[in-house]
């Protein structure tokens, strides 16, 4: 039975099935459950605008991920080793990257691909009349008027800008007070 969380997210019915929370010995069954976990993690992250998931989220209560990683009604939770395996799958499928790099306990989720974020950035700059001006990363990540980019992590913003740079629609600018970007009109792709 599907269940609505306190934040208004509709959990899939599989979330009420105890085996969903443990790694399964049958590889086919595990592959199916991993695919369902992948979809659940990404859609929940999009719903809540969460950019990171960490192994610690399985180890502590009261966090942003409790609604997904636990089901108190059936007394189940995802164990850290299982979450680690799920994170590795997300990274292998290019749906996340380890962030910071060179560790495997925290990932930056791509519930929108870096290319989609690049398009969002370009549309925002176009609609707010900021093409051909230099914007600091801070102005994009924490604008005075909330935007679709509010709160975007710098690492993801860099990837979005890189995707626009490939099509000649963005250029990173070094400045005394940090980095910025200039966005150009263009058709993209």
GROMACS .gro file of C-alpha atoms in nm:
model
  189
    1UNK     CA    1   0.000   0.000   0.000
    2UNK     CA    2   0.138   0.341  -0.099
    3UNK     CA    3   0.181   0.584   0.188
    4UNK     CA    4   0.201   0.964   0.206
    5UNK     CA    5   0.489   1.098   0.416
    6UNK     CA    6   0.467   1.407   0.642
    7UNK     CA    7   0.646   1.608   0.369
    8UNK     CA    8   0.380   1.509   0.116
    9UNK     CA    9   0.579   1.247  -0.074
   10UNK     CA   10   0.391   0.938  -0.190
   11UNK     CA   11   0.602   0.633  -0.106
   12UNK     CA   12   0.560   0.335  -0.340
   13UNK     CA   13   0.386   0.026  -0.203
   14UNK     CA   14   0.717  -0.170  -0.212
   15UNK     CA   15   0.828   0.056   0.078
   16UNK     CA   16   0.596  -0.150   0.303
   17UNK     CA   17   0.756  -0.483   0.206
   18UNK     CA   18   1.027  -0.590   0.457
   19UNK     CA   19   1.267  -0.747   0.200
   20UNK     CA   20   1.291  -0.409   0.024
   21UNK     CA   21   1.513  -0.289   0.310
   22UNK     CA   22   1.772  -0.568   0.292
   23UNK     CA   23   2.009  -0.689   0.025
   24UNK     CA   24   1.873  -1.003  -0.140
   25UNK     CA   25   2.082  -1.311  -0.222
   26UNK     CA   26   1.916  -1.361  -0.563
   27UNK     CA   27   2.095  -1.129  -0.811
   28UNK     CA   28   1.785  -1.079  -1.028
   29UNK     CA   29   1.570  -0.987  -0.728
   30UNK     CA   30   1.842  -0.756  -0.596
   31UNK     CA   31   1.879  -0.585  -0.935
   32UNK     CA   32   1.503  -0.516  -0.942
   33UNK     CA   33   1.504  -0.379  -0.587
   34UNK     CA   34   1.812  -0.167  -0.658
   35UNK     CA   35   1.635  -0.015  -0.960
   36UNK     CA   36   1.333   0.065  -0.738
   37UNK     CA   37   1.562   0.219  -0.474
   38UNK     CA   38   1.734   0.427  -0.742
   39UNK     CA   39   1.402   0.569  -0.863
   40UNK     CA   40   1.283   0.627  -0.506
   41UNK     CA   41   1.600   0.809  -0.396
   42UNK     CA   42   1.606   1.036  -0.702
   43UNK     CA   43   1.235   1.121  -0.699
   44UNK     CA   44   1.239   1.186  -0.323
   45UNK     CA   45   1.548   1.408  -0.362
   46UNK     CA   46   1.367   1.604  -0.635
   47UNK     CA   47   1.053   1.632  -0.417
   48UNK     CA   48   1.252   1.766  -0.120
   49UNK     CA   49   1.523   1.947  -0.325
   50UNK     CA   50   1.790   1.737  -0.155
   51UNK     CA   51   2.125   1.729  -0.332
   52UNK     CA   52   2.323   1.493  -0.107
   53UNK     CA   53   2.275   1.155   0.055
   54UNK     CA   54   2.534   1.014   0.294
   55UNK     CA   55   2.594   0.677   0.458
   56UNK     CA   56   2.536   0.859   0.788
   57UNK     CA   57   2.173   0.913   0.680
   58UNK     CA   58   2.117   0.539   0.738
   59UNK     CA   59   2.292   0.550   1.075
   60UNK     CA   60   2.117   0.843   1.243
   61UNK     CA   61   1.754   0.931   1.302
   62UNK     CA   62   1.588   1.265   1.252
   63UNK     CA   63   1.748   1.347   0.918
   64UNK     CA   64   1.613   1.453   0.580
   65UNK     CA   65   1.612   1.095   0.453
   66UNK     CA   66   1.430   0.921   0.744
   67UNK     CA   67   1.099   0.898   0.555
   68UNK     CA   68   1.266   0.693   0.282
   69UNK     CA   69   1.538   0.499   0.461
   70UNK     CA   70   1.308   0.382   0.742
   71UNK     CA   71   0.963   0.234   0.778
   72UNK     CA   72   0.870   0.227   1.146
   73UNK     CA   73   0.537   0.054   1.070
   74UNK     CA   74   0.721  -0.262   0.968
   75UNK     CA   75   1.026  -0.195   1.190
   76UNK     CA   76   1.271  -0.179   0.898
   77UNK     CA   77   1.553   0.049   0.790
   78UNK     CA   78   1.827   0.045   0.530
   79UNK     CA   79   2.156  -0.061   0.682
   80UNK     CA   80   2.470   0.145   0.604
   81UNK     CA   81   2.631  -0.132   0.395
   82UNK     CA   82   2.317  -0.161   0.180
   83UNK     CA   83   2.299   0.217   0.135
   84UNK     CA   84   2.667   0.215   0.037
   85UNK     CA   85   2.588  -0.039  -0.234
   86UNK     CA   86   2.294   0.174  -0.355
   87UNK     CA   87   2.515   0.484  -0.370
   88UNK     CA   88   2.776   0.292  -0.571
   89UNK     CA   89   2.503   0.194  -0.818
   90UNK     CA   90   2.388   0.556  -0.853
   91UNK     CA   91   2.747   0.661  -0.927
   92UNK     CA   92   2.799   0.373  -1.173
   93UNK     CA   93   2.485   0.480  -1.362
   94UNK     CA   94   2.599   0.847  -1.372
   95UNK     CA   95   2.303   0.947  -1.154
   96UNK     CA   96   2.537   1.075  -0.882
   97UNK     CA   97   2.903   1.147  -0.811
   98UNK     CA   98   3.099   1.100  -0.494
   99UNK     CA   99   3.125   1.446  -0.337
  100UNK     CA  100   3.367   1.540  -0.209
  101UNK     CA  101   3.575   1.326  -0.449
  102UNK     CA  102   3.805   1.046  -0.327
  103UNK     CA  103   3.561   0.909  -0.069
  104UNK     CA  104   3.257   0.680  -0.089
  105UNK     CA  105   3.035   0.794   0.200
  106UNK     CA  106   2.858   1.091   0.038
  107UNK     CA  107   2.715   1.150  -0.309
  108UNK     CA  108   2.584   1.447  -0.500
  109UNK     CA  109   2.260   1.334  -0.664
  110UNK     CA  110   2.163   1.413  -1.022
  111UNK     CA  111   1.784   1.420  -0.999
  112UNK     CA  112   1.839   1.655  -1.289
  113UNK     CA  113   2.140   1.588  -1.506
  114UNK     CA  114   2.417   1.851  -1.519
  115UNK     CA  115   2.300   1.926  -1.876
  116UNK     CA  116   1.943   1.985  -1.753
  117UNK     CA  117   2.078   2.214  -1.480
  118UNK     CA  118   2.277   2.397  -1.749
  119UNK     CA  119   1.957   2.454  -1.948
  120UNK     CA  120   1.781   2.569  -1.629
  121UNK     CA  121   2.067   2.813  -1.561
  122UNK     CA  122   2.055   2.947  -1.917
  123UNK     CA  123   1.675   2.987  -1.911
  124UNK     CA  124   1.696   3.166  -1.575
  125UNK     CA  125   1.969   3.404  -1.698
  126UNK     CA  126   1.771   3.472  -2.016
  127UNK     CA  127   1.440   3.534  -1.836
  128UNK     CA  128   1.603   3.765  -1.579
  129UNK     CA  129   1.796   3.964  -1.839
  130UNK     CA  130   2.137   3.851  -1.720
  131UNK     CA  131   2.291   3.724  -2.042
  132UNK     CA  132   2.633   3.877  -2.119
  133UNK     CA  133   2.677   3.991  -1.758
  134UNK     CA  134   2.913   3.833  -1.509
  135UNK     CA  135   2.732   3.647  -1.234
  136UNK     CA  136   2.912   3.515  -0.928
  137UNK     CA  137   2.844   3.159  -0.821
  138UNK     CA  138   2.697   3.305  -0.500
  139UNK     CA  139   2.446   3.514  -0.697
  140UNK     CA  140   2.329   3.199  -0.875
  141UNK     CA  141   2.326   2.971  -0.570
  142UNK     CA  142   2.165   3.224  -0.335
  143UNK     CA  143   1.976   3.481  -0.545
  144UNK     CA  144   1.777   3.763  -0.378
  145UNK     CA  145   1.462   3.625  -0.541
  146UNK     CA  146   1.434   3.245  -0.511
  147UNK     CA  147   1.493   3.068  -0.842
  148UNK     CA  148   1.504   2.708  -0.967
  149UNK     CA  149   1.879   2.726  -0.892
  150UNK     CA  150   1.849   2.836  -0.528
  151UNK     CA  151   2.065   2.614  -0.310
  152UNK     CA  152   2.238   2.433  -0.597
  153UNK     CA  153   2.574   2.302  -0.472
  154UNK     CA  154   2.882   2.461  -0.629
  155UNK     CA  155   3.005   2.123  -0.757
  156UNK     CA  156   2.679   2.074  -0.952
  157UNK     CA  157   2.677   2.434  -1.072
  158UNK     CA  158   3.028   2.382  -1.214
  159UNK     CA  159   2.907   2.076  -1.406
  160UNK     CA  160   2.605   2.269  -1.538
  161UNK     CA  161   2.831   2.554  -1.655
  162UNK     CA  162   3.069   2.304  -1.816
  163UNK     CA  163   2.780   2.161  -2.018
  164UNK     CA  164   2.691   2.513  -2.139
  165UNK     CA  165   3.057   2.587  -2.218
  166UNK     CA  166   3.061   2.293  -2.459
  167UNK     CA  167   2.795   2.469  -2.666
  168UNK     CA  168   2.959   2.812  -2.639
  169UNK     CA  169   2.690   2.951  -2.410
  170UNK     CA  170   2.896   3.001  -2.093
  171UNK     CA  171   3.242   3.108  -1.987
  172UNK     CA  172   3.396   3.079  -1.639
  173UNK     CA  173   3.542   3.410  -1.525
  174UNK     CA  174   3.801   3.436  -1.247
  175UNK     CA  175   3.749   3.733  -1.018
  176UNK     CA  176   3.919   3.870  -0.707
  177UNK     CA  177   3.623   3.772  -0.489
  178UNK     CA  178   3.578   3.425  -0.637
  179UNK     CA  179   3.454   3.273  -0.957
  180UNK     CA  180   3.181   3.385  -1.185
  181UNK     CA  181   3.024   3.295  -1.514
  182UNK     CA  182   2.917   3.487  -1.820
  183UNK     CA  183   2.625   3.336  -2.011
  184UNK     CA  184   2.574   3.399  -2.379
  185UNK     CA  185   2.271   3.374  -2.603
  186UNK     CA  186   2.276   3.070  -2.823
  187UNK     CA  187   2.067   2.790  -2.950
  188UNK     CA  188   2.244   2.516  -2.758
  189UNK     CA  189   2.315   2.162  -2.863
   0.00000   0.00000   0.00000
